[in-house]
Short mmCIF file of N, CA, C and O in Angstrom, two decimals:
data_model
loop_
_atom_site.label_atom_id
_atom_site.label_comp_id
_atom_site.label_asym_id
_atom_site.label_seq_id
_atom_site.Cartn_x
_atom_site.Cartn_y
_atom_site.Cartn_z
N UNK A 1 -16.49 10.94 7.72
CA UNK A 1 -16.68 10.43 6.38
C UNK A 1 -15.95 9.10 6.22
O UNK A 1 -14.78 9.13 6.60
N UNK A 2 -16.42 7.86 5.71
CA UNK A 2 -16.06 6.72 5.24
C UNK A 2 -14.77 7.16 4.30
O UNK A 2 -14.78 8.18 3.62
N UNK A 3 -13.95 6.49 4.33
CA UNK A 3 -12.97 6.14 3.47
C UNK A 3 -13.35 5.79 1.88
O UNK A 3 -14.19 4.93 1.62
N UNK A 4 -12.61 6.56 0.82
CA UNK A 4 -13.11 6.32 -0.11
C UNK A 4 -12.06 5.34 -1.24
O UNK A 4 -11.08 5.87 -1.76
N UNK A 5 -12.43 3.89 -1.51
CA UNK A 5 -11.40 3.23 -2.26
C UNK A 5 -11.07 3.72 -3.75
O UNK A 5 -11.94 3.57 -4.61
N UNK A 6 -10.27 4.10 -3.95
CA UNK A 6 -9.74 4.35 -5.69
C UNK A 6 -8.81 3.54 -6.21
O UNK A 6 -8.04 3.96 -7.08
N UNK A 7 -8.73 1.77 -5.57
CA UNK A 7 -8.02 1.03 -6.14
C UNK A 7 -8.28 0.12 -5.17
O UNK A 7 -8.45 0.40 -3.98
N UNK A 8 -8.34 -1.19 -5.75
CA UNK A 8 -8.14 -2.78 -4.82
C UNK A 8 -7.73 -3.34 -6.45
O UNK A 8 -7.84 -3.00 -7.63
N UNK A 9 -7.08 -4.67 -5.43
CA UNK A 9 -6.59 -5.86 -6.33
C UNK A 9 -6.07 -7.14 -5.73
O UNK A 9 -5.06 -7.21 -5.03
N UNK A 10 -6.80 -8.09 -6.04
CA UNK A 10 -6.00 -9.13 -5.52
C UNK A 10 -4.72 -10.18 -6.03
O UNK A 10 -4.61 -10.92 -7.01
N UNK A 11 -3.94 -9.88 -5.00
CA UNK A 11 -2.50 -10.51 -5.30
C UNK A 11 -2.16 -11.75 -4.39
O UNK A 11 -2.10 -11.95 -3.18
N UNK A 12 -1.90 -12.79 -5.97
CA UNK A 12 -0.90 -13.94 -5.04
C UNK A 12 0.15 -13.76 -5.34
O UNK A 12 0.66 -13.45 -6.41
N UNK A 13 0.81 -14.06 -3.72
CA UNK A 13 1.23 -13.70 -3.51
C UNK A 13 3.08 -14.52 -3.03
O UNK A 13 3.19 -14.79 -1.83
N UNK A 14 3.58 -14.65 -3.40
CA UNK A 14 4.40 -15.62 -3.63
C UNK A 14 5.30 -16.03 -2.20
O UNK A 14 5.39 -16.98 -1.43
N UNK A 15 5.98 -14.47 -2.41
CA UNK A 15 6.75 -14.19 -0.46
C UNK A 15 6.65 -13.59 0.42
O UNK A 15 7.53 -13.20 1.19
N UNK A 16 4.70 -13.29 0.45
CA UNK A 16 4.06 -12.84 1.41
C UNK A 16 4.56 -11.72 2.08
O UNK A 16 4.64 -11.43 3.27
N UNK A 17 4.98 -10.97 0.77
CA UNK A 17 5.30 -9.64 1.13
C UNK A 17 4.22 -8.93 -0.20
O UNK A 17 4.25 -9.38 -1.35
N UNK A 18 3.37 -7.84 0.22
CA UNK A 18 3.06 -6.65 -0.43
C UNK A 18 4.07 -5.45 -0.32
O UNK A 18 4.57 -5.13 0.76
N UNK A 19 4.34 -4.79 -1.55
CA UNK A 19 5.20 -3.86 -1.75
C UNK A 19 4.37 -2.78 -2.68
O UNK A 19 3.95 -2.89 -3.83
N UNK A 20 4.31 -1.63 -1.69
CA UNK A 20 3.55 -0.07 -2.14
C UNK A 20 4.61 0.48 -1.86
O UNK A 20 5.13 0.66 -0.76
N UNK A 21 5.21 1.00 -3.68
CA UNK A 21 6.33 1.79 -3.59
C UNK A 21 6.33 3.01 -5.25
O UNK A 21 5.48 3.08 -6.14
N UNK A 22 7.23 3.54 -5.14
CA UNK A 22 7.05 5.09 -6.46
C UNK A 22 7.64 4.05 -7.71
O UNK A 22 8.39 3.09 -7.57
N UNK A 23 7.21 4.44 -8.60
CA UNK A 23 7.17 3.64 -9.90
C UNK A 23 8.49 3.70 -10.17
O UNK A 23 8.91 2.89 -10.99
N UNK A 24 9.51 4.71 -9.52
CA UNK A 24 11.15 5.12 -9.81
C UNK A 24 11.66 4.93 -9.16
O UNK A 24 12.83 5.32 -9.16
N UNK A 25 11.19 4.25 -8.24
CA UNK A 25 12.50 3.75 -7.09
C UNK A 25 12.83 2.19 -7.81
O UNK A 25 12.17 1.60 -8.66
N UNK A 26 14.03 1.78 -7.16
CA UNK A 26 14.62 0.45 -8.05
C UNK A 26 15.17 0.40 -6.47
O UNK A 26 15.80 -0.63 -6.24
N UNK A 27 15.04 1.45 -5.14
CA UNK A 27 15.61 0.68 -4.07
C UNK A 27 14.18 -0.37 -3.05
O UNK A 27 12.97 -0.22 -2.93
N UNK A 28 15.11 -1.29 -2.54
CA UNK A 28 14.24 -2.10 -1.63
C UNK A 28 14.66 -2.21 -0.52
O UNK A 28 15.87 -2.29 -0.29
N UNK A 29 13.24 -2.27 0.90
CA UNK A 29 13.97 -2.48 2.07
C UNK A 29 14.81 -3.56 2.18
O UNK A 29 14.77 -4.25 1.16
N UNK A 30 15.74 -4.06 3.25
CA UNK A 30 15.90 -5.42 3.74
C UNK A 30 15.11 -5.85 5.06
O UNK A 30 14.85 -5.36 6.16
N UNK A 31 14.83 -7.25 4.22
CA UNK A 31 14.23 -7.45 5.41
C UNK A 31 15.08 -8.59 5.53
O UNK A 31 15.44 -9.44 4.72
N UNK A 32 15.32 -8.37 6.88
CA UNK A 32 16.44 -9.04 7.78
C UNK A 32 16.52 -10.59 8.21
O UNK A 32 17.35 -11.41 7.82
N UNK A 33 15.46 -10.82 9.11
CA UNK A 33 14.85 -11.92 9.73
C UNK A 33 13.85 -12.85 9.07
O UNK A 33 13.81 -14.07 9.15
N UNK A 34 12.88 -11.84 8.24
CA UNK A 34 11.88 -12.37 7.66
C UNK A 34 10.60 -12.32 8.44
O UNK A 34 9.51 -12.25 7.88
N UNK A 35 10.78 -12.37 9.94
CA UNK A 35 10.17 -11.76 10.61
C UNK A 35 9.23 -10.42 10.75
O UNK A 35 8.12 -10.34 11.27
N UNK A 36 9.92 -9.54 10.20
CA UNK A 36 9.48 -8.15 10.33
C UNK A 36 7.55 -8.29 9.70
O UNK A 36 7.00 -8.97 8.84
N UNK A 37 7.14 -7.39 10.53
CA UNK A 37 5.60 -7.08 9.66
C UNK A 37 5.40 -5.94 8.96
O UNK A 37 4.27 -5.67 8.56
N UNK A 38 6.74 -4.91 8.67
CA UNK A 38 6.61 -4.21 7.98
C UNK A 38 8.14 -3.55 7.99
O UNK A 38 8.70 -3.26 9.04
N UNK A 39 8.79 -3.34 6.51
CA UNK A 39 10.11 -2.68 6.40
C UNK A 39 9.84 -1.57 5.47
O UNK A 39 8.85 -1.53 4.72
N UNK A 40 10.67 -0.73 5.53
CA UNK A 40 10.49 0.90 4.62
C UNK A 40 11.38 1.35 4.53
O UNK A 40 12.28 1.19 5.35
N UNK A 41 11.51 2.28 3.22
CA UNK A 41 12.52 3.01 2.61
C UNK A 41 11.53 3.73 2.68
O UNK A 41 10.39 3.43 3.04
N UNK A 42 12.18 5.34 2.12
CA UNK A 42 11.12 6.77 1.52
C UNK A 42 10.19 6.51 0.58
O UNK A 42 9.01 6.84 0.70
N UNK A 43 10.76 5.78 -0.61
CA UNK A 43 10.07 5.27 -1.22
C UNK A 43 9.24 3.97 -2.13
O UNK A 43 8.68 3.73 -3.20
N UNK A 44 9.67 3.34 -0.72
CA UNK A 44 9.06 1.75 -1.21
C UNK A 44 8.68 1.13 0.43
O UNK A 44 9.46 1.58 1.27
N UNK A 45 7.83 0.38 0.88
CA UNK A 45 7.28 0.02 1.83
C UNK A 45 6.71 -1.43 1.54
O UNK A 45 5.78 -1.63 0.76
N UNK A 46 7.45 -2.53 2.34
CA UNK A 46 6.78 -4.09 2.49
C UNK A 46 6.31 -4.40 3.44
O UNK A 46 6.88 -4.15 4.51
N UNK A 47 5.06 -5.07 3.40
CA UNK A 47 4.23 -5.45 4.13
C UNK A 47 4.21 -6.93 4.21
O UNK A 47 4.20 -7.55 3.15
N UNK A 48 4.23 -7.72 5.55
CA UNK A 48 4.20 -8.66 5.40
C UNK A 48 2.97 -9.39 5.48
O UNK A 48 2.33 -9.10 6.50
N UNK A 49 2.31 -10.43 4.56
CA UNK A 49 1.27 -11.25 4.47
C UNK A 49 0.62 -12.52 4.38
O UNK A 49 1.66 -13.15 4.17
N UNK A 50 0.09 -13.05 4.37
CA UNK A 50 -0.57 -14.18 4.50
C UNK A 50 0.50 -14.92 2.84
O UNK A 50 0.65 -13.95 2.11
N UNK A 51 0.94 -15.77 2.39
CA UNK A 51 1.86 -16.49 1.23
C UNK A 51 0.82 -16.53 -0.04
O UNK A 51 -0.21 -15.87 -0.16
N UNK A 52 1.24 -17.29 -0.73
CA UNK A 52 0.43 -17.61 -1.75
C UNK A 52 -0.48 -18.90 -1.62
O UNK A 52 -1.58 -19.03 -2.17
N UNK A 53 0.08 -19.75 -0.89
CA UNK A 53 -0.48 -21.26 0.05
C UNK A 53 -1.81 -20.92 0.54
O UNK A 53 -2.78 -21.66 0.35
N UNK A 54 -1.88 -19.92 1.12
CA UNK A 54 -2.79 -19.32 1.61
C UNK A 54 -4.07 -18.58 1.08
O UNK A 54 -5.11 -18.55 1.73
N UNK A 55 -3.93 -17.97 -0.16
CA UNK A 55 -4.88 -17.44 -0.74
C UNK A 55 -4.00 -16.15 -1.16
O UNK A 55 -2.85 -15.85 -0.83
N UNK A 56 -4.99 -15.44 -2.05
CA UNK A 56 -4.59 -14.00 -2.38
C UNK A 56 -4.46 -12.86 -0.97
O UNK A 56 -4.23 -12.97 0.24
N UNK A 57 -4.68 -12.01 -1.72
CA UNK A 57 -4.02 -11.00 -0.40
C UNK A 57 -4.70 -9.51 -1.16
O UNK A 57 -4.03 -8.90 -1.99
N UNK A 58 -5.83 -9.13 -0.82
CA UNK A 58 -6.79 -8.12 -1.28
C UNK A 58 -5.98 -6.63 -0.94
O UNK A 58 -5.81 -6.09 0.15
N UNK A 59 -5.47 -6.12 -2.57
CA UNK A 59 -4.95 -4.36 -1.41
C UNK A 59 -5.90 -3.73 -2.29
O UNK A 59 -6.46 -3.96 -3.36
N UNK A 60 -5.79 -2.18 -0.76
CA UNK A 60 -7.05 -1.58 -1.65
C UNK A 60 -5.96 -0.21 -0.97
O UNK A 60 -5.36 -0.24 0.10
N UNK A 61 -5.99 0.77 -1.86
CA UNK A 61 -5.78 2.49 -1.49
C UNK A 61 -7.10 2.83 -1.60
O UNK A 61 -8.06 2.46 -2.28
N UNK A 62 -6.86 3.77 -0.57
CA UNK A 62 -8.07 4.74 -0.18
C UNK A 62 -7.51 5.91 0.80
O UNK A 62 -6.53 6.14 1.51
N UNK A 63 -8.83 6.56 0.35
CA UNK A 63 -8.50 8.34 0.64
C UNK A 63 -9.21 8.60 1.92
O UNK A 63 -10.43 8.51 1.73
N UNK A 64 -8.84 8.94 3.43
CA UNK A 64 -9.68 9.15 4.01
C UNK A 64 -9.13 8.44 5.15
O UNK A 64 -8.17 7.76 4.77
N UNK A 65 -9.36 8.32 6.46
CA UNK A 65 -9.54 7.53 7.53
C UNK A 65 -9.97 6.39 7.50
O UNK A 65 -10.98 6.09 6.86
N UNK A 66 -9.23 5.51 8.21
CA UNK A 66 -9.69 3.81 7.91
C UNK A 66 -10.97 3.76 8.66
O UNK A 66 -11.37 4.45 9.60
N UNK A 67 -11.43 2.95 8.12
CA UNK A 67 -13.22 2.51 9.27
C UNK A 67 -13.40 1.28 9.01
O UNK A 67 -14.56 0.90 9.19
N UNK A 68 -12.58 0.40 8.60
CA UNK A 68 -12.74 -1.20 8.79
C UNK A 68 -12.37 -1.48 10.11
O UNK A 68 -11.38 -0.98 10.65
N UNK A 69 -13.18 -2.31 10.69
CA UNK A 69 -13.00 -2.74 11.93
C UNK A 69 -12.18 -4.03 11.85
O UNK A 69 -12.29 -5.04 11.16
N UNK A 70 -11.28 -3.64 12.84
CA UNK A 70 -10.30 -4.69 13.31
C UNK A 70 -9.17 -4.61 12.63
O UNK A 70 -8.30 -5.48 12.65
N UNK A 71 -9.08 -3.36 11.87
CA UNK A 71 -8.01 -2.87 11.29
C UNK A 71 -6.59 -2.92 12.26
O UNK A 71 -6.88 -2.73 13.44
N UNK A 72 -5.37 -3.11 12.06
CA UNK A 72 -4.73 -3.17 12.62
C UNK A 72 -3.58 -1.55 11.98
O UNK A 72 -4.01 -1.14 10.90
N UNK A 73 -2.81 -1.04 12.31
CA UNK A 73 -1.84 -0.14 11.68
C UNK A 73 -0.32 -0.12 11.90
O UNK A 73 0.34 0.13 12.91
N UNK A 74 0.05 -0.49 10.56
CA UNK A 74 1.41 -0.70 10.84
C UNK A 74 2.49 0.21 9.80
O UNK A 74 3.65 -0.15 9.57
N UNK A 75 1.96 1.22 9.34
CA UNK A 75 3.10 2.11 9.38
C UNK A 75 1.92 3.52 9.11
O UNK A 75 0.78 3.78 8.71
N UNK A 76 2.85 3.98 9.53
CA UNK A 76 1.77 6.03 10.10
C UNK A 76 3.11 7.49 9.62
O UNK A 76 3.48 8.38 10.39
N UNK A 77 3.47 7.33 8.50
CA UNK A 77 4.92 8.50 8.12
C UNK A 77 4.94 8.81 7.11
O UNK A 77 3.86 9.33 6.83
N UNK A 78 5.67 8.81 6.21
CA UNK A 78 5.56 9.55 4.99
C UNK A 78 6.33 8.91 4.08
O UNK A 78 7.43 8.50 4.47
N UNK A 79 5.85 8.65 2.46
CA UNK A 79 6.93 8.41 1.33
C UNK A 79 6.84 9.08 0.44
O UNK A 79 5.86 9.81 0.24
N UNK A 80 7.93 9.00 -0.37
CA UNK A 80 8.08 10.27 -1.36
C UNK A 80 8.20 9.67 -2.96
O UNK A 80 8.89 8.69 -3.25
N UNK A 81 7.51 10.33 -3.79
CA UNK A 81 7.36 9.47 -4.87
C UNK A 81 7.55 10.71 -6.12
O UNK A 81 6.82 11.63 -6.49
N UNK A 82 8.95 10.20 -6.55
CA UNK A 82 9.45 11.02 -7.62
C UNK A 82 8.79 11.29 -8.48
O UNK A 82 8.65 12.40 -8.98
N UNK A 83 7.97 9.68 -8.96
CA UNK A 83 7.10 9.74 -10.20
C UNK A 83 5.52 10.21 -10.24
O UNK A 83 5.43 10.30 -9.01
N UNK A 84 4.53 10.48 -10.59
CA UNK A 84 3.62 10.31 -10.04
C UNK A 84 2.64 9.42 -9.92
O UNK A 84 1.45 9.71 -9.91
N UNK A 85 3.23 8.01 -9.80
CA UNK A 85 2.61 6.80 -10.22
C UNK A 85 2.86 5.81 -8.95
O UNK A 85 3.86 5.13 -8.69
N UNK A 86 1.93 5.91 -8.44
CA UNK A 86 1.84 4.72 -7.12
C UNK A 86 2.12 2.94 -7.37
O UNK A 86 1.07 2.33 -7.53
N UNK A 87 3.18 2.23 -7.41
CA UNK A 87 2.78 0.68 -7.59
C UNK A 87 2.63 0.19 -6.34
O UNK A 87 3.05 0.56 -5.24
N UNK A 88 1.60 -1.19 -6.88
CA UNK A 88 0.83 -2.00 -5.80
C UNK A 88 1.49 -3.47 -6.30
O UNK A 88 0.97 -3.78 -7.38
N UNK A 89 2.26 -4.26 -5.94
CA UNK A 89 2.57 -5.31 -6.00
C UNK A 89 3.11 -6.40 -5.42
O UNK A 89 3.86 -5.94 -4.56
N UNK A 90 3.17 -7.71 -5.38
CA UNK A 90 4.16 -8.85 -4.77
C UNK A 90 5.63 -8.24 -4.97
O UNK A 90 5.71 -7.37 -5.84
N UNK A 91 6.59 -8.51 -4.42
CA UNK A 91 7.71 -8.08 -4.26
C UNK A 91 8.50 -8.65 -5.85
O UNK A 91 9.45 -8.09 -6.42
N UNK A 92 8.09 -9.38 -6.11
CA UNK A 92 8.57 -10.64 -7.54
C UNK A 92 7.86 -10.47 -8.67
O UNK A 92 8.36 -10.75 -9.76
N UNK A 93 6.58 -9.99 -8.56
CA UNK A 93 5.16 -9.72 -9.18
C UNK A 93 5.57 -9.08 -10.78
O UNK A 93 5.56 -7.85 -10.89
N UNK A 94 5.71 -9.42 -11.27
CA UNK A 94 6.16 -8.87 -13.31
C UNK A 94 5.00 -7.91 -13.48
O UNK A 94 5.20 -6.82 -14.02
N UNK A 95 3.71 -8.30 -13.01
CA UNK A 95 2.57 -7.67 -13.50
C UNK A 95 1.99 -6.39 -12.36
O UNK A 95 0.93 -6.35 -11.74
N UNK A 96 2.83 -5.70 -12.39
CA UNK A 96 2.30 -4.67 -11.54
C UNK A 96 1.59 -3.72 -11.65
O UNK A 96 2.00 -3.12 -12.64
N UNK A 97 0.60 -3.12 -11.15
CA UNK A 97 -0.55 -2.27 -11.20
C UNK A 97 -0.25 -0.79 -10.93
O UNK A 97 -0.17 -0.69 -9.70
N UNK A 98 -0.09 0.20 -11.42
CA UNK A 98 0.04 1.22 -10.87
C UNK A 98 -1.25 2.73 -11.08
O UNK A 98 -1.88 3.18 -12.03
N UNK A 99 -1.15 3.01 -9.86
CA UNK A 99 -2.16 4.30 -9.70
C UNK A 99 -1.70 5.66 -9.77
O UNK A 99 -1.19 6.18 -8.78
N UNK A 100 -1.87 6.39 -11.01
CA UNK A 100 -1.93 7.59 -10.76
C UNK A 100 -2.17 9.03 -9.62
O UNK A 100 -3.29 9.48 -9.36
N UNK A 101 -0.94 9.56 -9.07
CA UNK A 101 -1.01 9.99 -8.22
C UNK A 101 -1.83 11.74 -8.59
O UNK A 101 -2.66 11.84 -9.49
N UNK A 102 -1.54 12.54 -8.01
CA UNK A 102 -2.19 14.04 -8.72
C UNK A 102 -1.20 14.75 -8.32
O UNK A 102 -1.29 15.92 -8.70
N UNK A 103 0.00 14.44 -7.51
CA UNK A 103 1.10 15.07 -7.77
C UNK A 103 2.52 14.32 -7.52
O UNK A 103 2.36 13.27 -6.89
N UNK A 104 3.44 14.51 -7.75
CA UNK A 104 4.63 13.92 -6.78
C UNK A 104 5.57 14.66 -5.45
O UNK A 104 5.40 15.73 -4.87
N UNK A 105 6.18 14.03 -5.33
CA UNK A 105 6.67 14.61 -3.84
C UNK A 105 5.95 13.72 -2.82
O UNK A 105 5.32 12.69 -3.03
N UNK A 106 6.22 14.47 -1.48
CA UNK A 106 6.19 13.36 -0.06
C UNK A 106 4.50 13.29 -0.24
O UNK A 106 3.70 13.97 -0.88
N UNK A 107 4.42 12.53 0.33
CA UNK A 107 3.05 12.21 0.56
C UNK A 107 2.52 11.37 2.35
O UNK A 107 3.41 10.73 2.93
N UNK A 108 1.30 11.46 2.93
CA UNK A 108 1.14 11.23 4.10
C UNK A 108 0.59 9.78 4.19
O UNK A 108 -0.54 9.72 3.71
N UNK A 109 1.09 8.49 4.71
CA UNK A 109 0.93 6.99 4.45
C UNK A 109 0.51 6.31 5.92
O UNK A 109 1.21 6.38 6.93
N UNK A 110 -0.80 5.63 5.83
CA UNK A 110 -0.88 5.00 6.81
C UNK A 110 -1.59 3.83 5.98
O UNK A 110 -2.53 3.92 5.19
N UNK A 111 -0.76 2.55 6.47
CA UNK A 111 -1.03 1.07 6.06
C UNK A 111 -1.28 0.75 7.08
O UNK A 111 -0.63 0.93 8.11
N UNK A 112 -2.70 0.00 6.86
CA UNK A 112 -3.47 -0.40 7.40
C UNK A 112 -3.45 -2.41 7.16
O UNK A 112 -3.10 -2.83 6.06
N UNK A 113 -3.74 -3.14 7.95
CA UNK A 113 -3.48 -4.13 7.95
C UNK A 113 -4.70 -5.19 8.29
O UNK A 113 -5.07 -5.06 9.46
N UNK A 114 -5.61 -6.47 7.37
CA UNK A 114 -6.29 -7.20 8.46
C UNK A 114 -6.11 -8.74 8.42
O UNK A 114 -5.96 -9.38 7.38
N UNK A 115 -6.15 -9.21 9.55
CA UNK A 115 -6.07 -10.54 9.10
C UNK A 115 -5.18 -10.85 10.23
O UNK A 115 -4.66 -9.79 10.56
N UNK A 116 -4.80 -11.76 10.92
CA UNK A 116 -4.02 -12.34 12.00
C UNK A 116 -3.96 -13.74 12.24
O UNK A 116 -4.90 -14.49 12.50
N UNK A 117 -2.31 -14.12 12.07
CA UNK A 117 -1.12 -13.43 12.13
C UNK A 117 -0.35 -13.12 10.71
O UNK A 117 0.78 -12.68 10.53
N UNK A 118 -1.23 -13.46 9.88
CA UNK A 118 -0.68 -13.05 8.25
C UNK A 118 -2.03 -12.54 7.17
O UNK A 118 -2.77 -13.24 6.48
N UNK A 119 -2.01 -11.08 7.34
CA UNK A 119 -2.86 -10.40 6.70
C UNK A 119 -3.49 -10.97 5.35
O UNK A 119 -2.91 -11.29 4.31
N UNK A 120 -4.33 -11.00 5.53
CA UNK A 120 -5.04 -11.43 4.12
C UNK A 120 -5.78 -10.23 3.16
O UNK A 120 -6.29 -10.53 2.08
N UNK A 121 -5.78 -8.94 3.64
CA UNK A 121 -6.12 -7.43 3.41
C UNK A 121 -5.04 -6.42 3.78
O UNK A 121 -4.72 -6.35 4.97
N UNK A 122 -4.50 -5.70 2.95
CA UNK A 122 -3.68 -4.25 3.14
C UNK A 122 -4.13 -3.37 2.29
O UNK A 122 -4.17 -3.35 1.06
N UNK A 123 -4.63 -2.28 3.50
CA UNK A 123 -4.91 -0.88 3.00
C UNK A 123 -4.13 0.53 3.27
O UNK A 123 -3.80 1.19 4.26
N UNK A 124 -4.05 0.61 2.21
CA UNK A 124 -2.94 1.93 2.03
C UNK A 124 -3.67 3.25 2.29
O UNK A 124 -4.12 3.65 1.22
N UNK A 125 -3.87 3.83 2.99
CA UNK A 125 -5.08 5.19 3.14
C UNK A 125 -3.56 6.46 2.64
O UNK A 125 -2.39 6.22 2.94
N UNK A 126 -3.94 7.46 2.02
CA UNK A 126 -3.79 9.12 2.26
C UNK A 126 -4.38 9.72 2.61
O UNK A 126 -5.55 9.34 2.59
N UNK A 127 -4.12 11.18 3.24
CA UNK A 127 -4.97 11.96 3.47
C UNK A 127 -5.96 12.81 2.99
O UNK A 127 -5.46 13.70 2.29
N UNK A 128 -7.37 12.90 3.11
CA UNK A 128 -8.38 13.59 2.18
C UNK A 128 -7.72 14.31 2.28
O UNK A 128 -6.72 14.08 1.59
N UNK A 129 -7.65 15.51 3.01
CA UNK A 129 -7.33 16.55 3.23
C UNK A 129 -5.33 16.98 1.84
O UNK A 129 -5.04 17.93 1.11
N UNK A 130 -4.82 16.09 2.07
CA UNK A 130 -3.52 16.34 1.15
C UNK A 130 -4.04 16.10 -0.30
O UNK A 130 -3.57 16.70 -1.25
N UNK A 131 -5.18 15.05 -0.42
CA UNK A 131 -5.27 14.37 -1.95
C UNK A 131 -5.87 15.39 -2.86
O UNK A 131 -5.52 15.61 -4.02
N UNK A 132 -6.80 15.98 -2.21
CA UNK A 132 -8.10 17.49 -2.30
C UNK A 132 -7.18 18.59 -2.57
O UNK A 132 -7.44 19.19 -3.61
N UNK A 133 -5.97 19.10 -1.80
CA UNK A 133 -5.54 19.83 -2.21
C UNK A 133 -4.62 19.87 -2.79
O UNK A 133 -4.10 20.93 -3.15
N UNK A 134 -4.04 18.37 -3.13
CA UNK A 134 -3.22 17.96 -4.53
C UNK A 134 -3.75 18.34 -5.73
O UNK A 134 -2.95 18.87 -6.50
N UNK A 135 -4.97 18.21 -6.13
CA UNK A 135 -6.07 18.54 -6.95
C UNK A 135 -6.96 16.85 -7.60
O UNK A 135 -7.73 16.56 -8.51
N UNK A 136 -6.21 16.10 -6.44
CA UNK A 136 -7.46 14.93 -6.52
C UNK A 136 -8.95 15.25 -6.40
O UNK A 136 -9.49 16.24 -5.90
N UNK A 137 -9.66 13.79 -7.19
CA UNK A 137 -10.72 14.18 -6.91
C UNK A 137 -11.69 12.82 -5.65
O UNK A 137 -11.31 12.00 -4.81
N UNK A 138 -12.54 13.08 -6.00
CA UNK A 138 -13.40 11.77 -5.22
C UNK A 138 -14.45 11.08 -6.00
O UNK A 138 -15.14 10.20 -5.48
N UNK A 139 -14.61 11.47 -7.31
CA UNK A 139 -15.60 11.39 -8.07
C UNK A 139 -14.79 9.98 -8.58
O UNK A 139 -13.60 9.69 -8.64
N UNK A 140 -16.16 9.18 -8.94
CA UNK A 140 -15.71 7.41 -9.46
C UNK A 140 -15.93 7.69 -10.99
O UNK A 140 -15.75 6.79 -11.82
#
């Protein structure tokens, strides 16, 4: 089964970091070097991306197995989200978007990445299988 999106948005993006983290966390990774292509806490995760110089930076969550080709994957573990409210934002971003989760607690995370050497797409997938028996649905 195709992957099913229940959120995109495009973000400029200022310090070419995307940050998918729990609406209650107030902690952030460090990122060290600046280097890194991806830093994580339990519950906050940065992605590194293409700047704002560059264009926006398209994220999309989705439920399901990735099937974009040329997807790259750069983190495959778990975060835990006190609240049940997913945010999608620039690390600086005032205007942040957040998605309703169907429960809280850990959840199963694989960010997905495209674009080389500074992503211009990040996709956040969960698992059908966890979202279904969270009591998500699939219906648009």
């Amino acid at each position: 089964m195709a992957s099913r999106i229940i959120y995109v948005d495009d973000i400029l993006n200022e310090f070419g970091l995307v940050s998918t983290r729990d609406f209650e966390t107030e902690d952030q990774p460090d990122v060290e070097s600046g280097e890194e292509e991806l830093v994580a806490l339990p519950g906050n995760v940065f992605v590194a991306t293409r700047s704002d110089t560059e264009g926006e930076v398209r994220v999309e969550v989705r439920i399901g197995e990735c099937d974009v080709p040329d997807a790259r994957i750069v983190f495959d573990g778990s975060m835990v989200f006190q609240s049940p409210f997913m945010c999608i934002t620039g690390v600086v971003d005032p205007d942040e978007e957040s998605l309703l989760l169907p429960r809280t607690g850990e959840w199963k995370v694989r960010v997905y990445v495209h674009g080389y050497p500074h992503p211009s797409r990040v996709m956040v997938h969960l698992e059908l299988s966890e979202w279904l028996a969270s009591g998500g649905t699939l219906e648009e």
